[in-house]
Short mmCIF file of N, CA and C in Angstrom, two decimals:
data_model
loop_
_atom_site.label_atom_id
_atom_site.label_comp_id
_atom_site.label_asym_id
_atom_site.label_seq_id
_atom_site.Cartn_x
_atom_site.Cartn_y
_atom_site.Cartn_z
N MET J 683 55.77 121.88 -15.37
CA MET J 683 55.87 120.54 -15.79
C MET J 683 54.26 120.11 -16.03
N LYS J 684 54.23 119.53 -17.26
CA LYS J 684 52.98 118.87 -17.75
C LYS J 684 52.94 117.39 -17.31
N GLU J 685 51.68 117.11 -16.83
CA GLU J 685 51.44 115.85 -16.29
C GLU J 685 50.92 114.69 -17.47
N HIS J 686 51.45 113.56 -17.40
CA HIS J 686 50.89 112.68 -18.30
C HIS J 686 49.59 112.28 -18.17
N LEU J 687 48.97 112.32 -19.17
CA LEU J 687 47.54 112.06 -19.38
C LEU J 687 47.13 110.46 -19.14
N PHE J 688 48.09 109.54 -19.55
CA PHE J 688 47.99 108.21 -19.39
C PHE J 688 49.24 107.51 -19.15
N ASP J 689 49.17 106.44 -18.50
CA ASP J 689 50.33 105.61 -18.08
C ASP J 689 50.67 104.43 -19.28
N ASP J 690 51.82 104.77 -19.70
CA ASP J 690 52.08 103.68 -20.87
C ASP J 690 53.24 102.62 -20.45
N SER J 691 53.34 102.53 -19.21
CA SER J 691 54.27 101.53 -18.61
C SER J 691 53.93 100.08 -19.14
N ASP J 692 52.69 99.67 -19.25
CA ASP J 692 52.15 98.35 -19.49
C ASP J 692 52.08 98.23 -20.97
N MET J 693 52.47 99.05 -21.90
CA MET J 693 52.46 98.88 -23.26
C MET J 693 53.49 97.88 -23.84
N LYS J 694 53.15 97.06 -24.64
CA LYS J 694 54.10 96.15 -25.35
C LYS J 694 54.40 96.72 -26.78
N ILE J 695 55.65 96.56 -27.16
CA ILE J 695 56.06 96.83 -28.56
C ILE J 695 55.63 95.63 -29.37
N VAL J 696 54.80 96.00 -30.32
CA VAL J 696 54.26 94.95 -31.26
C VAL J 696 55.44 94.48 -32.26
N GLY J 697 55.25 93.31 -32.40
CA GLY J 697 56.06 92.67 -33.63
C GLY J 697 57.41 92.17 -33.27
N THR J 698 58.04 92.60 -32.25
CA THR J 698 59.48 92.03 -31.80
C THR J 698 59.42 90.70 -31.67
N ALA J 699 58.67 90.04 -30.80
CA ALA J 699 58.83 88.74 -30.44
C ALA J 699 58.27 87.96 -31.73
N ASP J 700 57.19 88.18 -32.14
CA ASP J 700 56.64 87.52 -33.51
C ASP J 700 57.84 87.43 -34.65
N HIS J 701 58.44 88.66 -34.72
CA HIS J 701 59.16 88.77 -35.84
C HIS J 701 60.50 87.80 -35.64
N CYS J 702 61.04 87.55 -34.24
CA CYS J 702 61.99 86.72 -34.10
C CYS J 702 61.59 85.32 -34.24
N ALA J 703 60.36 85.02 -33.87
CA ALA J 703 59.84 83.69 -33.92
C ALA J 703 59.84 83.27 -35.46
N ASP J 704 59.21 84.16 -36.31
CA ASP J 704 59.24 83.94 -37.74
C ASP J 704 60.59 83.74 -38.31
N THR J 705 61.46 84.75 -37.91
CA THR J 705 62.95 84.41 -38.33
C THR J 705 63.49 83.14 -38.12
N PHE J 706 63.30 82.69 -36.88
CA PHE J 706 63.65 81.30 -36.49
C PHE J 706 63.05 80.12 -37.36
N ASP J 707 61.73 80.38 -37.61
CA ASP J 707 61.07 79.30 -38.45
C ASP J 707 61.59 79.28 -39.81
N THR J 708 61.78 80.59 -40.31
CA THR J 708 62.54 80.64 -41.76
C THR J 708 63.75 80.06 -41.72
N ILE J 709 64.59 80.38 -40.86
CA ILE J 709 65.93 79.72 -40.71
C ILE J 709 65.96 78.27 -40.72
N SER J 710 65.08 77.70 -39.81
CA SER J 710 64.87 76.15 -39.77
C SER J 710 64.51 75.71 -41.13
N PHE J 711 63.46 76.28 -41.72
CA PHE J 711 63.02 75.78 -43.06
C PHE J 711 63.97 75.74 -43.98
N LEU J 712 64.70 76.88 -44.16
CA LEU J 712 65.79 76.98 -45.20
C LEU J 712 66.79 75.99 -44.84
N GLU J 713 67.30 75.69 -43.80
CA GLU J 713 68.22 74.73 -43.20
C GLU J 713 67.70 73.26 -43.71
N GLU J 714 66.40 72.88 -43.44
CA GLU J 714 65.92 71.66 -43.78
C GLU J 714 65.71 71.65 -45.36
N SER J 715 65.30 72.66 -45.89
CA SER J 715 65.35 72.46 -47.43
C SER J 715 66.59 72.25 -48.10
N ARG J 716 67.65 72.92 -47.62
CA ARG J 716 68.91 72.71 -48.05
C ARG J 716 69.41 71.38 -47.76
N LYS J 717 69.22 70.89 -46.57
CA LYS J 717 69.54 69.44 -46.33
C LYS J 717 68.67 68.47 -47.13
N GLN J 718 67.37 68.73 -47.45
CA GLN J 718 66.71 67.79 -48.27
C GLN J 718 67.31 67.79 -49.67
N HIS J 719 67.61 68.93 -50.21
CA HIS J 719 68.12 69.12 -51.49
C HIS J 719 69.39 68.36 -51.62
N PHE J 720 70.44 68.55 -50.66
CA PHE J 720 71.71 67.92 -50.96
C PHE J 720 71.66 66.30 -50.42
N ASN J 721 70.76 65.91 -49.84
CA ASN J 721 70.76 64.30 -49.65
C ASN J 721 69.96 63.83 -50.77
N GLY J 722 69.29 64.44 -51.65
CA GLY J 722 68.65 63.91 -52.86
C GLY J 722 67.14 63.72 -52.64
N ASN J 723 66.65 63.81 -51.41
CA ASN J 723 65.24 63.76 -51.22
C ASN J 723 64.31 64.72 -51.86
N LEU J 724 64.73 65.91 -52.16
CA LEU J 724 63.97 66.89 -53.07
C LEU J 724 63.65 66.19 -54.26
N GLN J 725 64.74 65.80 -54.91
CA GLN J 725 64.51 65.27 -56.30
C GLN J 725 63.64 63.98 -56.25
N LYS J 726 63.88 63.16 -55.25
CA LYS J 726 63.13 61.92 -54.98
C LYS J 726 61.48 62.26 -54.91
N ALA J 727 61.27 63.41 -53.97
CA ALA J 727 59.79 63.71 -53.92
C ALA J 727 59.19 64.29 -55.15
N ARG J 728 59.93 65.07 -56.09
CA ARG J 728 59.56 65.44 -57.25
C ARG J 728 59.28 64.33 -58.26
N THR J 729 60.16 63.41 -58.18
CA THR J 729 60.05 62.26 -59.01
C THR J 729 58.80 61.30 -58.78
N LEU J 730 58.60 60.99 -57.36
CA LEU J 730 57.54 60.33 -56.81
C LEU J 730 56.29 60.96 -57.22
N GLY J 731 56.26 62.26 -57.06
CA GLY J 731 54.97 63.02 -57.30
C GLY J 731 54.59 62.91 -58.76
N SER J 732 55.56 63.10 -59.62
CA SER J 732 55.37 62.85 -60.94
C SER J 732 54.86 61.61 -61.49
N ALA J 733 55.61 60.49 -60.91
CA ALA J 733 55.32 59.16 -61.26
C ALA J 733 53.99 58.54 -60.86
N ILE J 734 53.61 59.20 -59.69
CA ILE J 734 52.29 58.43 -58.98
C ILE J 734 50.87 58.83 -59.81
N VAL J 735 51.31 59.87 -60.76
CA VAL J 735 49.98 60.18 -61.63
C VAL J 735 49.62 59.20 -62.50
N SER J 736 50.41 58.24 -62.91
CA SER J 736 49.92 56.96 -63.64
C SER J 736 49.07 56.29 -62.92
N ALA J 737 48.73 56.37 -61.67
CA ALA J 737 47.75 55.53 -61.07
C ALA J 737 46.42 56.11 -61.15
N PHE J 738 46.34 57.27 -61.61
CA PHE J 738 44.85 57.85 -61.93
C PHE J 738 44.84 58.54 -63.10
N SER J 739 45.60 58.53 -64.20
CA SER J 739 45.48 59.33 -65.40
C SER J 739 44.90 58.52 -66.55
N TYR J 740 44.41 57.24 -66.13
CA TYR J 740 43.94 56.35 -67.14
C TYR J 740 42.78 56.86 -67.71
N LYS J 741 42.39 56.45 -68.95
CA LYS J 741 41.21 56.76 -69.67
C LYS J 741 40.14 55.69 -69.32
N ALA J 742 40.44 54.53 -69.26
CA ALA J 742 39.38 53.42 -68.84
C ALA J 742 39.96 53.05 -67.56
N ALA J 743 39.05 52.53 -66.70
CA ALA J 743 39.52 51.98 -65.42
C ALA J 743 40.30 50.81 -65.51
N PRO J 744 41.45 50.79 -64.69
CA PRO J 744 42.35 49.54 -64.75
C PRO J 744 41.67 48.23 -64.45
N ASP J 745 42.10 47.16 -64.88
CA ASP J 745 41.47 46.00 -64.74
C ASP J 745 41.31 45.48 -63.40
N GLU J 746 42.23 45.83 -62.57
CA GLU J 746 42.28 45.38 -61.09
C GLU J 746 41.09 46.24 -60.33
N GLN J 747 40.80 47.38 -60.92
CA GLN J 747 39.82 48.30 -60.13
C GLN J 747 38.47 47.72 -60.69
N VAL J 748 38.55 47.36 -61.98
CA VAL J 748 37.10 46.75 -62.46
C VAL J 748 36.75 45.65 -61.79
N LEU J 749 37.74 44.70 -61.39
CA LEU J 749 37.64 43.38 -60.85
C LEU J 749 37.16 43.48 -59.36
N LEU J 750 37.82 44.53 -58.64
CA LEU J 750 37.20 44.86 -57.53
C LEU J 750 35.91 45.53 -57.33
N ALA J 751 35.43 46.22 -58.43
CA ALA J 751 34.12 46.81 -58.57
C ALA J 751 33.17 45.59 -58.65
N GLN J 752 33.66 44.66 -59.56
CA GLN J 752 32.70 43.60 -59.67
C GLN J 752 32.49 42.66 -58.57
N LYS J 753 33.68 42.35 -57.85
CA LYS J 753 33.56 41.81 -56.43
C LYS J 753 32.76 42.41 -55.58
N CYS J 754 32.55 43.75 -55.54
CA CYS J 754 31.81 44.48 -54.67
C CYS J 754 30.24 44.52 -54.98
N GLY J 755 30.07 44.18 -56.51
CA GLY J 755 28.65 44.28 -57.02
C GLY J 755 28.41 45.64 -57.35
N VAL J 756 29.50 46.22 -57.92
CA VAL J 756 29.13 47.71 -58.35
C VAL J 756 29.50 47.56 -59.82
N GLN J 757 28.47 48.22 -60.54
CA GLN J 757 28.41 48.66 -62.09
C GLN J 757 29.04 49.84 -62.35
N LEU J 758 30.22 49.99 -63.05
CA LEU J 758 31.00 51.23 -63.38
C LEU J 758 30.35 51.87 -64.54
N ASP J 759 29.80 53.04 -64.03
CA ASP J 759 29.35 54.07 -65.12
C ASP J 759 30.39 55.15 -65.23
N ASP J 760 30.09 56.10 -66.18
CA ASP J 760 31.15 57.40 -66.26
C ASP J 760 31.13 58.04 -64.76
N THR J 761 30.11 58.28 -63.96
CA THR J 761 30.26 58.87 -62.80
C THR J 761 31.11 58.19 -61.80
N ALA J 762 31.04 56.78 -61.74
CA ALA J 762 31.79 55.96 -60.82
C ALA J 762 33.17 56.00 -61.21
N VAL J 763 33.43 56.05 -62.44
CA VAL J 763 34.98 56.02 -63.00
C VAL J 763 35.39 57.37 -62.56
N LEU J 764 34.85 58.55 -62.75
CA LEU J 764 35.36 59.85 -62.46
C LEU J 764 35.50 59.81 -60.98
N GLN J 765 34.65 59.29 -60.08
CA GLN J 765 34.87 59.25 -58.69
C GLN J 765 35.88 58.42 -58.15
N MET J 766 36.28 57.24 -58.94
CA MET J 766 37.30 56.31 -58.55
C MET J 766 38.52 57.17 -58.88
N LYS J 767 38.73 57.96 -59.92
CA LYS J 767 40.01 58.65 -60.28
C LYS J 767 40.29 59.70 -59.02
N GLN J 768 39.13 60.37 -58.86
CA GLN J 768 39.36 61.35 -57.83
C GLN J 768 39.62 60.83 -56.40
N LEU J 769 38.96 59.76 -56.03
CA LEU J 769 39.40 59.08 -54.81
C LEU J 769 40.80 58.54 -54.77
N THR J 770 41.14 58.23 -55.99
CA THR J 770 42.61 57.67 -56.07
C THR J 770 43.68 58.99 -55.83
N VAL J 771 43.33 59.96 -56.49
CA VAL J 771 44.10 61.26 -56.32
C VAL J 771 44.01 61.63 -54.71
N PHE J 772 42.96 61.64 -54.34
CA PHE J 772 42.97 61.97 -52.59
C PHE J 772 43.79 61.10 -52.03
N ALA J 773 43.54 59.69 -52.26
CA ALA J 773 44.40 58.70 -51.62
C ALA J 773 45.88 58.77 -51.69
N ALA J 774 46.35 59.33 -52.96
CA ALA J 774 47.70 59.56 -53.34
C ALA J 774 48.21 60.76 -52.44
N GLU J 775 47.32 61.95 -52.38
CA GLU J 775 47.69 63.01 -51.60
C GLU J 775 47.81 62.68 -50.08
N TYR J 776 46.80 61.97 -49.60
CA TYR J 776 46.71 61.62 -48.31
C TYR J 776 48.08 60.77 -47.90
N SER J 777 48.43 59.87 -48.79
CA SER J 777 49.69 59.00 -48.61
C SER J 777 50.81 59.78 -48.50
N LEU J 778 50.88 60.69 -49.46
CA LEU J 778 52.10 61.53 -49.57
C LEU J 778 52.28 62.32 -48.28
N GLU J 779 51.18 62.93 -47.79
CA GLU J 779 51.28 63.69 -46.66
C GLU J 779 51.55 62.77 -45.28
N LYS J 780 51.07 61.55 -45.29
CA LYS J 780 51.26 60.80 -44.20
C LYS J 780 52.48 60.13 -44.06
N PHE J 781 52.97 59.64 -45.24
CA PHE J 781 54.39 58.72 -45.46
C PHE J 781 55.54 59.60 -45.53
N ILE J 782 55.52 60.82 -45.99
CA ILE J 782 56.76 61.42 -46.35
C ILE J 782 56.73 62.74 -45.30
N PRO J 783 57.88 63.25 -44.88
CA PRO J 783 57.89 64.42 -44.07
C PRO J 783 57.34 65.55 -44.73
N THR J 784 56.89 66.38 -43.92
CA THR J 784 56.04 67.68 -44.43
C THR J 784 56.75 68.45 -45.50
N SER J 785 58.15 68.91 -45.10
CA SER J 785 58.93 69.41 -46.10
C SER J 785 58.79 68.84 -47.40
N LEU J 786 58.84 67.55 -47.60
CA LEU J 786 58.83 66.97 -48.86
C LEU J 786 57.55 66.43 -49.43
N SER J 787 56.59 66.34 -48.60
CA SER J 787 55.26 66.09 -49.02
C SER J 787 54.64 67.11 -49.92
N SER J 788 54.82 68.28 -49.53
CA SER J 788 54.52 69.42 -50.40
C SER J 788 55.01 69.48 -51.80
N VAL J 789 56.24 69.19 -51.87
CA VAL J 789 56.99 68.96 -53.19
C VAL J 789 56.39 67.93 -54.02
N ALA J 790 56.25 66.69 -53.49
CA ALA J 790 55.69 65.67 -54.09
C ALA J 790 54.27 65.99 -54.74
N ILE J 791 53.52 66.47 -53.62
CA ILE J 791 52.08 66.78 -54.08
C ILE J 791 51.95 67.86 -55.14
N SER J 792 52.82 68.83 -55.08
CA SER J 792 52.97 70.05 -56.19
C SER J 792 53.35 69.37 -57.49
N ALA J 793 54.36 68.56 -57.37
CA ALA J 793 54.73 67.74 -58.71
C ALA J 793 53.65 66.87 -59.25
N MET J 794 53.05 66.20 -58.44
CA MET J 794 51.79 65.35 -58.77
C MET J 794 50.68 66.21 -59.57
N TYR J 795 50.39 67.13 -59.03
CA TYR J 795 49.25 68.06 -59.68
C TYR J 795 49.69 68.75 -60.86
N ASP J 796 51.06 69.12 -60.94
CA ASP J 796 51.58 69.67 -62.20
C ASP J 796 51.54 68.85 -63.48
N VAL J 797 52.05 67.58 -63.15
CA VAL J 797 51.98 66.49 -64.18
C VAL J 797 50.53 66.02 -64.41
N LEU J 798 49.67 65.99 -63.36
CA LEU J 798 48.20 65.65 -63.85
C LEU J 798 47.55 66.72 -64.63
N GLN J 799 47.92 67.93 -64.47
CA GLN J 799 47.41 68.97 -65.24
C GLN J 799 47.97 68.95 -66.62
N ALA J 800 49.14 68.55 -66.93
CA ALA J 800 49.52 68.44 -68.28
C ALA J 800 49.14 67.12 -68.88
N VAL J 801 49.15 65.93 -68.21
CA VAL J 801 48.73 64.71 -68.87
C VAL J 801 47.14 64.52 -68.94
N SER J 802 46.39 65.09 -67.94
CA SER J 802 44.94 64.87 -67.99
C SER J 802 44.19 66.06 -67.63
N PRO J 803 44.25 67.10 -68.37
CA PRO J 803 43.67 68.37 -67.86
C PRO J 803 42.06 68.11 -67.80
N GLU J 804 41.51 67.25 -68.44
CA GLU J 804 39.93 66.99 -68.05
C GLU J 804 39.93 66.58 -66.63
N LEU J 805 40.69 65.59 -66.25
CA LEU J 805 40.47 65.37 -64.76
C LEU J 805 40.88 66.48 -63.76
N TYR J 806 41.93 67.13 -64.11
CA TYR J 806 42.37 68.19 -63.14
C TYR J 806 41.21 69.36 -63.13
N LYS J 807 40.63 69.58 -64.45
CA LYS J 807 39.58 70.55 -64.20
C LYS J 807 38.45 70.00 -63.46
N ALA J 808 37.95 68.67 -63.74
CA ALA J 808 36.86 68.16 -62.95
C ALA J 808 37.16 68.13 -61.38
N MET J 809 38.40 68.03 -61.14
CA MET J 809 38.73 67.78 -59.79
C MET J 809 38.64 69.49 -58.94
N SER J 810 39.07 70.38 -59.82
CA SER J 810 39.06 71.63 -59.48
C SER J 810 37.86 72.16 -59.21
N SER J 811 36.82 71.78 -60.00
CA SER J 811 35.39 72.21 -59.92
C SER J 811 34.45 71.17 -58.98
N SER J 812 35.16 70.18 -58.41
CA SER J 812 34.40 69.19 -57.82
C SER J 812 34.54 69.53 -56.02
N MET J 813 33.44 69.16 -55.28
CA MET J 813 33.53 69.24 -53.93
C MET J 813 34.29 67.87 -53.32
N ALA J 814 34.61 66.82 -54.16
CA ALA J 814 35.00 65.49 -53.74
C ALA J 814 35.97 65.70 -52.55
N PHE J 815 37.18 66.50 -52.89
CA PHE J 815 38.25 66.49 -51.74
C PHE J 815 37.72 67.07 -50.47
N SER J 816 36.86 68.09 -50.58
CA SER J 816 36.37 68.79 -49.37
C SER J 816 35.79 67.70 -48.58
N TYR J 817 34.96 66.98 -49.14
CA TYR J 817 34.25 65.82 -48.56
C TYR J 817 35.07 64.89 -47.88
N TYR J 818 36.10 64.36 -48.54
CA TYR J 818 37.18 63.52 -48.21
C TYR J 818 37.93 64.04 -47.06
N HIS J 819 38.31 65.18 -47.11
CA HIS J 819 39.10 65.80 -45.97
C HIS J 819 38.12 65.81 -44.76
N LEU J 820 37.00 66.03 -44.80
CA LEU J 820 36.01 66.06 -43.62
C LEU J 820 36.03 64.65 -43.05
N CYS J 821 36.25 63.58 -43.76
CA CYS J 821 36.51 62.27 -43.11
C CYS J 821 37.62 62.16 -42.30
N LEU J 822 38.73 63.03 -42.45
CA LEU J 822 39.75 62.99 -41.68
C LEU J 822 39.71 63.42 -40.19
N ARG J 823 38.45 64.05 -40.29
CA ARG J 823 38.02 64.80 -38.83
C ARG J 823 36.97 63.95 -38.10
N GLU J 824 36.41 63.17 -38.85
CA GLU J 824 35.19 62.23 -38.30
C GLU J 824 35.69 61.23 -37.40
N LYS J 825 34.92 60.83 -36.52
CA LYS J 825 34.97 59.83 -35.77
C LYS J 825 34.63 58.52 -36.52
N GLY J 826 35.27 57.32 -36.15
CA GLY J 826 35.01 56.09 -36.71
C GLY J 826 36.12 55.68 -37.69
N ASP J 827 35.91 54.68 -38.43
CA ASP J 827 36.94 54.02 -39.50
C ASP J 827 36.81 54.98 -40.57
N LEU J 828 38.08 55.58 -40.83
CA LEU J 828 38.58 56.41 -41.88
C LEU J 828 38.02 55.84 -43.19
N ALA J 829 38.49 54.61 -43.49
CA ALA J 829 38.11 53.92 -44.78
C ALA J 829 36.48 53.66 -45.07
N THR J 830 36.01 53.54 -44.12
CA THR J 830 34.44 53.39 -44.16
C THR J 830 33.95 54.74 -44.23
N ASN J 831 34.37 55.67 -43.62
CA ASN J 831 33.76 57.16 -43.92
C ASN J 831 34.09 57.68 -45.24
N ILE J 832 35.40 57.24 -45.86
CA ILE J 832 35.62 57.58 -47.06
C ILE J 832 34.77 56.96 -48.22
N GLY J 833 34.28 55.52 -47.80
CA GLY J 833 33.49 54.78 -48.66
C GLY J 833 32.14 55.35 -48.64
N LYS J 834 31.56 55.76 -47.52
CA LYS J 834 30.34 56.46 -47.59
C LYS J 834 30.30 57.72 -48.39
N ARG J 835 31.32 58.63 -48.19
CA ARG J 835 31.40 59.86 -49.31
C ARG J 835 31.48 59.42 -50.58
N PHE J 836 32.16 58.41 -50.86
CA PHE J 836 32.38 57.78 -52.17
C PHE J 836 31.14 57.73 -52.83
N ALA J 837 30.18 56.86 -52.04
CA ALA J 837 28.90 56.48 -52.50
C ALA J 837 28.09 57.66 -52.74
N ALA J 838 28.03 58.59 -51.92
CA ALA J 838 27.30 59.86 -51.93
C ALA J 838 27.66 60.55 -53.23
N LEU J 839 29.00 60.86 -53.51
CA LEU J 839 29.40 61.46 -54.64
C LEU J 839 29.21 60.89 -55.95
N CYS J 840 28.88 59.54 -55.89
CA CYS J 840 28.54 58.65 -56.97
C CYS J 840 26.91 58.85 -57.22
N GLY J 841 26.35 59.67 -56.34
CA GLY J 841 24.85 59.82 -56.50
C GLY J 841 24.03 58.69 -55.70
N LYS J 842 24.56 57.84 -54.96
CA LYS J 842 23.87 56.80 -54.36
C LYS J 842 24.38 56.68 -52.84
N LYS J 843 24.06 57.70 -52.18
CA LYS J 843 24.18 57.75 -50.65
C LYS J 843 23.66 56.53 -50.00
N GLY J 844 24.38 56.14 -49.34
CA GLY J 844 24.10 54.72 -48.40
C GLY J 844 23.83 53.49 -49.27
N ASP J 845 24.44 53.52 -50.44
CA ASP J 845 24.44 52.18 -51.28
C ASP J 845 25.66 51.35 -50.77
N ALA J 846 25.36 50.23 -50.09
CA ALA J 846 26.16 49.26 -49.55
C ALA J 846 27.23 48.94 -50.40
N ALA J 847 27.01 48.47 -51.56
CA ALA J 847 28.09 47.96 -52.32
C ALA J 847 29.00 49.26 -52.81
N LEU J 848 28.60 50.34 -53.05
CA LEU J 848 29.58 51.58 -53.40
C LEU J 848 30.40 51.80 -52.12
N ILE J 849 29.69 51.77 -50.97
CA ILE J 849 30.43 52.24 -49.79
C ILE J 849 31.70 51.12 -49.66
N ASP J 850 31.39 49.88 -49.79
CA ASP J 850 32.52 48.91 -49.62
C ASP J 850 33.41 49.06 -50.68
N PHE J 851 33.10 49.25 -51.98
CA PHE J 851 33.87 49.44 -52.98
C PHE J 851 34.88 50.79 -52.75
N GLY J 852 34.20 51.80 -52.22
CA GLY J 852 34.95 53.20 -51.85
C GLY J 852 35.95 52.81 -50.86
N ARG J 853 35.55 52.26 -49.84
CA ARG J 853 36.49 51.80 -48.67
C ARG J 853 37.65 50.93 -48.97
N GLN J 854 37.38 49.98 -50.01
CA GLN J 854 38.30 49.15 -50.39
C GLN J 854 39.38 49.81 -51.27
N LEU J 855 38.79 50.66 -52.24
CA LEU J 855 39.55 51.29 -53.25
C LEU J 855 40.48 52.19 -52.43
N PHE J 856 39.99 52.80 -51.25
CA PHE J 856 40.94 53.79 -50.53
C PHE J 856 41.99 52.98 -49.98
N GLU J 857 41.64 51.94 -49.17
CA GLU J 857 42.77 51.06 -48.59
C GLU J 857 43.67 50.45 -49.55
N VAL J 858 43.40 49.92 -50.59
CA VAL J 858 44.29 49.49 -51.62
C VAL J 858 45.04 50.51 -51.93
N ASN J 859 44.67 51.71 -52.46
CA ASN J 859 45.40 52.69 -53.14
C ASN J 859 46.44 53.23 -52.04
N THR J 860 46.02 53.33 -50.71
CA THR J 860 46.80 53.80 -49.60
C THR J 860 47.97 52.88 -49.47
N GLU J 861 47.70 51.69 -49.53
CA GLU J 861 48.81 50.58 -49.21
C GLU J 861 49.73 50.80 -50.42
N VAL J 862 49.36 50.91 -51.79
CA VAL J 862 50.15 51.02 -52.99
C VAL J 862 50.88 52.20 -52.92
N PHE J 863 50.46 53.41 -52.46
CA PHE J 863 51.12 54.66 -52.41
C PHE J 863 52.16 54.43 -51.23
N ARG J 864 51.81 53.80 -50.00
CA ARG J 864 52.74 53.66 -48.98
C ARG J 864 53.91 52.89 -49.56
N ARG J 865 53.80 51.84 -50.10
CA ARG J 865 54.90 50.95 -50.66
C ARG J 865 55.58 51.84 -51.71
N ALA J 866 55.00 52.64 -52.59
CA ALA J 866 55.74 53.53 -53.47
C ALA J 866 56.71 54.42 -52.80
N VAL J 867 56.32 55.18 -51.74
CA VAL J 867 57.10 56.06 -50.92
C VAL J 867 58.11 55.18 -50.17
N GLU J 868 57.98 53.97 -49.85
CA GLU J 868 59.04 53.28 -49.15
C GLU J 868 60.04 52.89 -50.33
N GLY J 869 59.58 52.73 -51.46
CA GLY J 869 60.41 52.32 -52.56
C GLY J 869 61.45 53.37 -52.96
N TYR J 870 61.12 54.57 -52.60
CA TYR J 870 61.94 55.80 -52.78
C TYR J 870 63.18 55.96 -51.85
N ALA J 871 63.16 55.35 -50.71
CA ALA J 871 64.12 55.21 -49.65
C ALA J 871 64.59 56.63 -49.50
N PHE J 872 63.57 57.53 -49.04
CA PHE J 872 63.98 58.60 -48.30
C PHE J 872 64.78 58.50 -47.23
N VAL J 873 65.99 59.53 -47.01
CA VAL J 873 66.99 59.36 -45.94
C VAL J 873 66.82 60.61 -45.03
#
């Protein structure tokens, strides 16, 4: 009789436990997706994502944002207007992720970007080649007040790092937009 050269009694069969966990997650996801579809939430998320684009697809800055800039002592140039739009898009994405369940927020965000690409391809292209979102996402991990950290990044992206007026404007712009988008989400009455 031949002697075993190694003992394989402690070997694990790879993939079985992970496969079951993946299957369970998939089933849960499919059940949740089905539920969201039939209760109307999926369509509401698509509609919300599409509608929210009007908040940042403007050619010239909206009057209320111009007034806020003036109140903060900020002169709006082309760079600042582009950064305002990008910050508003970030605030929309942040709000959709924060105020809608995950399974629906991804649908709303996807619809938002699809419509943005169609109605404002120049902004979509500028955003895809910009590092603004990466900088704003870093703020989500930083200590301190989120809106103030966003304001600091906004000033830096405008090319005026540390500018108190731009920091304040960016902070307020983020806060105002987040509140507007929170109310928009609430208006859709997800069930």
